[in-house]
Short mmCIF file of C-alpha atoms and ligand atoms in Angstrom, two decimals:
data_model
loop_
_atom_site.label_atom_id
_atom_site.label_comp_id
_atom_site.label_asym_id
_atom_site.label_seq_id
_atom_site.Cartn_x
_atom_site.Cartn_y
_atom_site.Cartn_z
CA MET U 742 -50.63 59.43 -134.21
CA ARG U 743 -51.39 59.20 -130.49
CA LEU U 744 -54.07 61.92 -130.56
CA GLU U 745 -55.71 61.24 -133.93
CA ASN U 746 -59.20 62.84 -134.23
CA LYS U 747 -58.83 64.53 -130.86
CA VAL U 748 -59.36 68.26 -130.13
CA ALA U 749 -57.37 69.97 -127.41
CA LEU U 750 -57.65 73.35 -125.69
CA LEU U 751 -54.52 74.63 -123.90
CA THR U 752 -54.27 77.66 -121.60
CA GLY U 753 -51.19 79.77 -121.06
CA ALA U 754 -49.91 78.47 -124.35
CA ALA U 755 -48.84 81.57 -126.31
CA ALA U 756 -45.10 80.82 -126.11
CA ALA U 757 -45.25 78.24 -128.88
CA ILE U 758 -42.95 79.56 -131.56
CA GLU U 759 -40.29 77.19 -132.93
CA GLY U 760 -36.81 78.67 -132.37
CA GLU U 761 -37.93 80.81 -129.41
CA LEU U 762 -38.07 79.78 -125.75
CA MET U 763 -41.33 77.85 -125.33
CA GLY U 764 -43.43 77.32 -122.23
CA PHE U 765 -45.03 74.03 -121.23
CA GLY U 766 -48.20 74.99 -123.12
CA GLY U 767 -46.27 75.82 -126.26
CA ALA U 768 -44.13 72.72 -126.28
CA THR U 769 -47.22 70.65 -125.58
CA ALA U 770 -49.07 72.21 -128.50
CA HIS U 771 -46.24 71.12 -130.84
CA LEU U 772 -46.42 67.51 -129.58
CA PHE U 773 -50.22 67.45 -129.76
CA VAL U 774 -50.16 68.68 -133.38
CA ARG U 775 -47.45 66.15 -134.27
CA GLU U 776 -49.69 63.41 -132.85
CA GLY U 777 -52.67 64.43 -134.95
CA ALA U 778 -54.73 66.67 -132.61
CA LYS U 779 -56.49 69.85 -133.60
CA VAL U 780 -55.38 72.48 -131.16
CA VAL U 781 -56.83 75.67 -129.70
CA LEU U 782 -54.06 77.78 -128.11
CA THR U 783 -55.25 80.32 -125.57
CA ASP U 784 -53.54 82.95 -123.44
CA ILE U 785 -53.77 86.65 -122.54
CA ARG U 786 -50.66 87.41 -124.67
CA ASP U 787 -52.64 87.72 -127.85
CA ASP U 788 -49.95 88.95 -130.29
CA LEU U 789 -47.62 86.14 -129.42
CA GLY U 790 -50.43 83.58 -129.45
CA GLU U 791 -51.69 84.70 -132.84
CA ARG U 792 -48.15 84.50 -134.27
CA ALA U 793 -47.61 81.02 -132.78
CA ALA U 794 -50.88 79.70 -134.18
CA ALA U 795 -50.15 81.15 -137.61
CA ALA U 796 -46.70 79.53 -137.63
CA LEU U 797 -48.17 76.16 -136.66
CA ARG U 798 -50.82 76.47 -139.40
CA GLU U 799 -48.05 77.01 -141.92
CA THR U 800 -46.83 73.47 -141.13
CA GLY U 801 -50.29 72.15 -142.11
CA ALA U 802 -51.59 71.84 -138.57
CA GLU U 803 -55.16 72.75 -137.58
CA VAL U 804 -54.56 75.38 -134.92
CA LEU U 805 -56.52 78.39 -133.62
CA TYR U 806 -55.65 81.04 -131.14
CA ARG U 807 -58.26 82.51 -128.79
CA HIS U 808 -57.94 85.14 -126.03
CA LEU U 809 -58.71 83.43 -122.71
CA ASP U 810 -58.11 84.94 -119.31
CA VAL U 811 -58.56 81.88 -117.16
CA THR U 812 -60.09 83.88 -114.30
CA SER U 813 -63.02 84.94 -116.50
CA ALA U 814 -66.02 82.61 -116.78
CA SER U 815 -67.27 84.40 -119.88
CA ASP U 816 -63.89 84.05 -121.59
CA TRP U 817 -64.02 80.30 -120.81
CA GLN U 818 -67.48 79.90 -122.26
CA GLN U 819 -66.51 81.78 -125.41
CA ALA U 820 -63.33 79.71 -125.92
CA VAL U 821 -65.14 76.39 -125.49
CA ASP U 822 -67.98 77.55 -127.78
CA ASP U 823 -65.41 78.61 -130.39
CA THR U 824 -63.66 75.25 -130.09
CA LEU U 825 -66.89 73.36 -130.66
CA GLU U 826 -67.84 75.58 -133.54
CA ALA U 827 -64.50 75.14 -135.26
CA TYR U 828 -63.77 71.50 -134.57
CA GLY U 829 -67.03 69.97 -133.27
CA ARG U 830 -65.73 68.40 -130.08
CA LEU U 831 -63.41 68.84 -127.07
CA ASP U 832 -61.35 65.86 -125.86
CA ILE U 833 -58.39 67.37 -124.01
CA LEU U 834 -58.04 70.36 -121.69
CA PHE U 835 -54.64 71.45 -120.48
CA ASN U 836 -55.14 73.92 -117.55
CA ASN U 837 -51.70 75.40 -117.60
CA ALA U 838 -51.77 79.20 -117.29
CA GLY U 839 -49.65 80.49 -114.47
CA VAL U 840 -48.03 83.43 -112.66
CA ALA U 841 -45.35 83.44 -109.95
CA PHE U 842 -44.54 86.20 -107.51
CA PRO U 843 -41.83 85.29 -105.03
CA SER U 844 -42.23 87.00 -101.69
CA LYS U 845 -41.80 86.62 -97.96
CA ILE U 846 -45.15 86.11 -96.25
CA GLU U 847 -44.83 89.39 -94.33
CA ASP U 848 -44.38 91.27 -97.63
CA LEU U 849 -47.06 89.38 -99.54
CA THR U 850 -50.04 91.59 -100.46
CA GLU U 851 -53.63 90.45 -100.48
CA GLU U 852 -53.76 91.35 -104.15
CA THR U 853 -50.91 89.00 -104.99
CA TRP U 854 -52.38 86.25 -102.88
CA ASP U 855 -55.75 86.63 -104.61
CA ARG U 856 -54.11 86.74 -108.08
CA GLU U 857 -52.15 83.56 -107.52
CA LEU U 858 -55.25 81.73 -106.24
CA ALA U 859 -57.36 83.13 -109.05
CA VAL U 860 -55.10 82.20 -111.97
CA HIS U 861 -54.21 78.73 -110.74
CA ALA U 862 -57.09 77.43 -108.61
CA LYS U 863 -60.03 79.36 -109.96
CA GLY U 864 -58.66 78.96 -113.44
CA ALA U 865 -58.55 75.18 -113.17
CA PHE U 866 -62.03 75.17 -111.62
CA LEU U 867 -63.64 77.34 -114.33
CA GLY U 868 -61.89 75.42 -117.09
CA THR U 869 -63.02 72.07 -115.76
CA LYS U 870 -66.58 73.31 -115.17
CA THR U 871 -66.85 74.71 -118.69
CA ALA U 872 -65.23 71.78 -120.47
CA ILE U 873 -67.12 68.93 -118.75
CA PRO U 874 -70.40 69.30 -120.70
CA ALA U 875 -68.52 69.34 -124.01
CA MET U 876 -66.45 66.33 -123.04
CA ARG U 877 -69.51 64.47 -121.86
CA ARG U 878 -71.16 64.94 -125.25
CA GLY U 879 -68.06 63.44 -126.88
CA GLY U 880 -68.05 60.38 -124.63
CA GLY U 881 -65.19 61.37 -122.34
CA GLY U 882 -62.04 63.37 -122.14
CA SER U 883 -58.75 64.05 -120.41
CA ILE U 884 -58.07 67.16 -118.26
CA ILE U 885 -54.48 67.81 -117.23
CA ASN U 886 -53.87 70.45 -114.57
CA THR U 887 -50.47 72.03 -114.14
CA SER U 888 -49.62 71.99 -110.43
CA SER U 889 -45.94 71.99 -109.42
CA ILE U 890 -43.47 70.38 -107.10
CA MET U 891 -44.51 73.37 -104.98
CA GLY U 892 -47.96 71.78 -104.72
CA ILE U 893 -46.34 68.78 -103.03
CA VAL U 894 -43.54 70.19 -100.85
CA GLY U 895 -43.15 73.65 -99.35
CA SER U 896 -41.48 76.44 -101.24
CA PRO U 897 -39.05 78.71 -99.42
CA THR U 898 -39.87 81.60 -101.76
CA THR U 899 -43.43 81.47 -103.11
CA PRO U 900 -46.13 81.11 -100.39
CA ALA U 901 -49.17 82.13 -102.43
CA TYR U 902 -48.01 80.11 -105.43
CA SER U 903 -47.60 77.02 -103.28
CA ALA U 904 -51.02 77.43 -101.72
CA ALA U 905 -52.52 77.78 -105.20
CA LYS U 906 -50.64 74.79 -106.61
CA GLY U 907 -51.67 72.68 -103.58
CA ALA U 908 -55.28 73.66 -104.30
CA VAL U 909 -54.88 72.57 -107.93
CA ARG U 910 -53.49 69.21 -106.76
CA LEU U 911 -56.49 68.32 -104.61
CA PHE U 912 -59.10 69.93 -106.85
CA THR U 913 -57.75 67.56 -109.49
CA LYS U 914 -58.46 64.50 -107.36
CA THR U 915 -61.97 65.63 -106.49
CA ALA U 916 -62.80 66.33 -110.12
CA ALA U 917 -61.38 62.91 -111.03
CA LEU U 918 -63.78 61.25 -108.54
CA GLN U 919 -66.80 63.18 -109.69
CA TYR U 920 -66.37 62.38 -113.37
CA ALA U 921 -64.62 58.96 -113.43
CA LYS U 922 -67.85 57.13 -114.35
CA GLU U 923 -68.23 59.42 -117.33
CA ASN U 924 -64.81 58.54 -118.74
CA ILE U 925 -63.53 62.06 -118.08
CA ARG U 926 -60.07 61.66 -116.56
CA VAL U 927 -58.44 64.43 -114.53
CA ASN U 928 -54.77 64.30 -113.58
CA SER U 929 -52.16 66.78 -112.42
CA ILE U 930 -48.54 67.32 -113.47
CA HIS U 931 -45.90 68.49 -111.04
CA PRO U 932 -42.96 70.03 -112.86
CA GLY U 933 -39.70 70.83 -111.12
CA TYR U 934 -37.52 73.81 -111.94
CA ALA U 935 -37.66 74.28 -115.72
CA THR U 936 -36.50 77.07 -118.00
CA THR U 937 -39.48 78.79 -119.67
CA PRO U 938 -40.51 82.37 -120.39
CA LEU U 939 -41.98 82.49 -116.85
CA THR U 940 -38.72 81.55 -115.18
CA ALA U 941 -35.82 82.16 -117.56
CA GLU U 942 -34.75 85.53 -116.15
CA ARG U 943 -34.96 84.53 -112.49
CA PHE U 944 -33.51 81.02 -112.94
CA SER U 945 -30.52 82.33 -114.89
CA GLU U 946 -29.32 84.59 -112.04
CA PRO U 947 -26.12 82.74 -110.98
CA ALA U 948 -26.99 82.58 -107.27
CA VAL U 949 -30.53 81.36 -107.94
CA ASN U 950 -29.33 78.94 -110.66
CA LYS U 951 -26.87 77.34 -108.24
CA VAL U 952 -29.52 76.81 -105.56
CA LEU U 953 -31.93 75.24 -108.03
CA LEU U 954 -29.29 72.90 -109.46
CA ASP U 955 -28.17 71.91 -105.95
CA ARG U 956 -31.77 70.98 -105.20
CA THR U 957 -32.16 68.94 -108.41
CA PRO U 958 -30.45 65.53 -108.20
CA MET U 959 -30.21 65.10 -111.99
CA GLY U 960 -28.05 68.20 -112.11
CA ARG U 961 -29.88 70.18 -114.80
CA LEU U 962 -32.98 72.30 -115.05
CA GLY U 963 -35.93 70.91 -116.95
CA THR U 964 -37.03 71.92 -120.41
CA ALA U 965 -40.55 72.58 -121.66
CA LEU U 966 -40.27 69.40 -123.69
CA ASP U 967 -39.51 67.32 -120.56
CA ILE U 968 -42.87 68.43 -119.23
CA ALA U 969 -44.77 68.27 -122.53
CA ASN U 970 -43.91 64.59 -122.97
CA GLY U 971 -45.72 63.84 -119.69
CA VAL U 972 -48.71 65.92 -120.69
CA LEU U 973 -48.94 64.04 -123.99
CA PHE U 974 -49.02 60.76 -122.13
CA LEU U 975 -51.83 61.89 -119.87
CA ALA U 976 -53.76 63.34 -122.80
CA SER U 977 -53.50 60.15 -124.86
CA ASP U 978 -55.36 56.89 -124.46
CA GLU U 979 -52.10 55.31 -123.20
CA SER U 980 -53.11 56.62 -119.78
CA ALA U 981 -56.70 55.40 -120.14
CA TRP U 982 -56.82 53.84 -116.62
CA MET U 983 -55.21 56.82 -114.88
CA THR U 984 -57.26 59.42 -113.11
CA GLY U 985 -56.73 61.58 -110.01
CA THR U 986 -53.04 60.89 -110.07
CA GLU U 987 -50.03 63.17 -110.00
CA LEU U 988 -47.22 62.95 -112.51
CA VAL U 989 -44.02 64.40 -111.04
CA ILE U 990 -41.39 65.49 -113.61
CA ASP U 991 -38.66 67.11 -111.56
CA GLY U 992 -35.21 65.55 -112.11
CA GLY U 993 -35.54 63.83 -108.72
CA MET U 994 -36.15 66.97 -106.66
CA THR U 995 -39.01 65.63 -104.53
CA ALA U 996 -37.41 62.17 -104.11
CA GLN U 997 -35.20 63.64 -101.34
N1 NAD Q 1553 -41.24 76.79 -115.31
C1 NAD Q 1553 -41.23 76.15 -114.14
O1 NAD Q 1553 -40.19 75.90 -113.52
C2 NAD Q 1553 -42.54 75.63 -113.57
C3 NAD Q 1553 -42.49 74.67 -112.58
C4 NAD Q 1553 -43.67 74.15 -112.07
C5 NAD Q 1553 -44.89 74.61 -112.59
N2 NAD Q 1553 -44.92 75.60 -113.54
C6 NAD Q 1553 -46.21 76.02 -114.03
O2 NAD Q 1553 -46.28 75.68 -115.41
C7 NAD Q 1553 -47.31 76.51 -116.03
C8 NAD Q 1553 -46.76 77.05 -117.30
O3 NAD Q 1553 -45.71 77.95 -117.05
P1 NAD Q 1553 -44.41 78.00 -117.93
O4 NAD Q 1553 -43.27 77.89 -116.97
O5 NAD Q 1553 -44.49 77.06 -119.06
O6 NAD Q 1553 -44.36 79.51 -118.42
P2 NAD Q 1553 -45.12 80.32 -119.60
O7 NAD Q 1553 -44.76 81.75 -119.36
O8 NAD Q 1553 -44.91 79.73 -120.90
O9 NAD Q 1553 -46.68 80.06 -119.23
C9 NAD Q 1553 -47.46 80.83 -118.42
C10 NAD Q 1553 -48.51 81.49 -119.33
O10 NAD Q 1553 -49.65 81.79 -118.57
C11 NAD Q 1553 -50.17 83.00 -119.11
N3 NAD Q 1553 -51.11 83.63 -118.19
C12 NAD Q 1553 -50.80 84.32 -117.06
N4 NAD Q 1553 -51.96 84.77 -116.51
C13 NAD Q 1553 -52.96 84.32 -117.28
C14 NAD Q 1553 -54.37 84.44 -117.20
N5 NAD Q 1553 -54.98 85.13 -116.20
N6 NAD Q 1553 -55.12 83.84 -118.15
C15 NAD Q 1553 -54.53 83.12 -119.13
N7 NAD Q 1553 -53.21 82.98 -119.28
C16 NAD Q 1553 -52.44 83.58 -118.34
C17 NAD Q 1553 -48.97 83.82 -119.43
O11 NAD Q 1553 -49.28 84.86 -120.39
C18 NAD Q 1553 -48.00 82.79 -119.98
O12 NAD Q 1553 -48.07 82.68 -121.40
C19 NAD Q 1553 -47.68 77.54 -114.99
O13 NAD Q 1553 -48.88 77.14 -114.37
C20 NAD Q 1553 -46.54 77.48 -114.00
O14 NAD Q 1553 -46.94 77.89 -112.70
C21 NAD Q 1553 -43.78 76.10 -114.04
#
């Protein structure tokens, strides 16, 4: 039980149904529950999220679903308040919601640029800002922000996404510095190409699939579980002396 007595809030975590393709948030929710945490799943896909939470509760887990658009400060406050009301504390925040709109820069609209920055960068900022007071009251916490390999190296296809994920990467380090003394750790994860509801359609196109596999030394795409195992480590006390760091899980892609 690596997360016994801990309470976790996860964003972008509706795809969490056993037997269906899960996202990073969904797979992480399953590991968190297995390790003894109480979990609040959040997303904007409310039907799916409610079904996922109900299925997890049937296994005996303590799981809630709440609507949370990560770009909305009032949604954040409501979700954190609901978490405290239901479970009395908040120990772990997984800022994971995401969108991806491939485009050439010349074709990229301001709306898409703003959306990418809002969901990823503003979302991580608002989540961190809202969670910190609750974590402080509990004596500390762990925040894990989903960046990407595209927050480390350039992406040939997703300029706004890369800018947003780069912002998440350095926001993480600044938040880590500001709250280190309060035992609130903030780290980022940097997944490589992985098959999830966000990517399954695009990544399975044969031409795209070949390019991604060619770029990935280990010769396969990642799974949501590959990423969730890293998130679990950063959420647990096993990473107690880690803050402001970046955990790359990418089959070797950025080693080249
Ligand atoms: N799959 C990959 O190859 C890959 C690689 C690197 C990083 N990522 C990142 O991982 C994270 C999780 O993505 P995933 O691949 O597991 O797919 P996913 O589809 O399971 O997760 C993304 C979720 O974010 C939700 N979402 C979108 N906009 C939102 C908003 N405004 N507020 C709240 N939720 C919102 C979606 O409804 C969806 O459920 C994303 O941040 C993504 O950018 C994915």
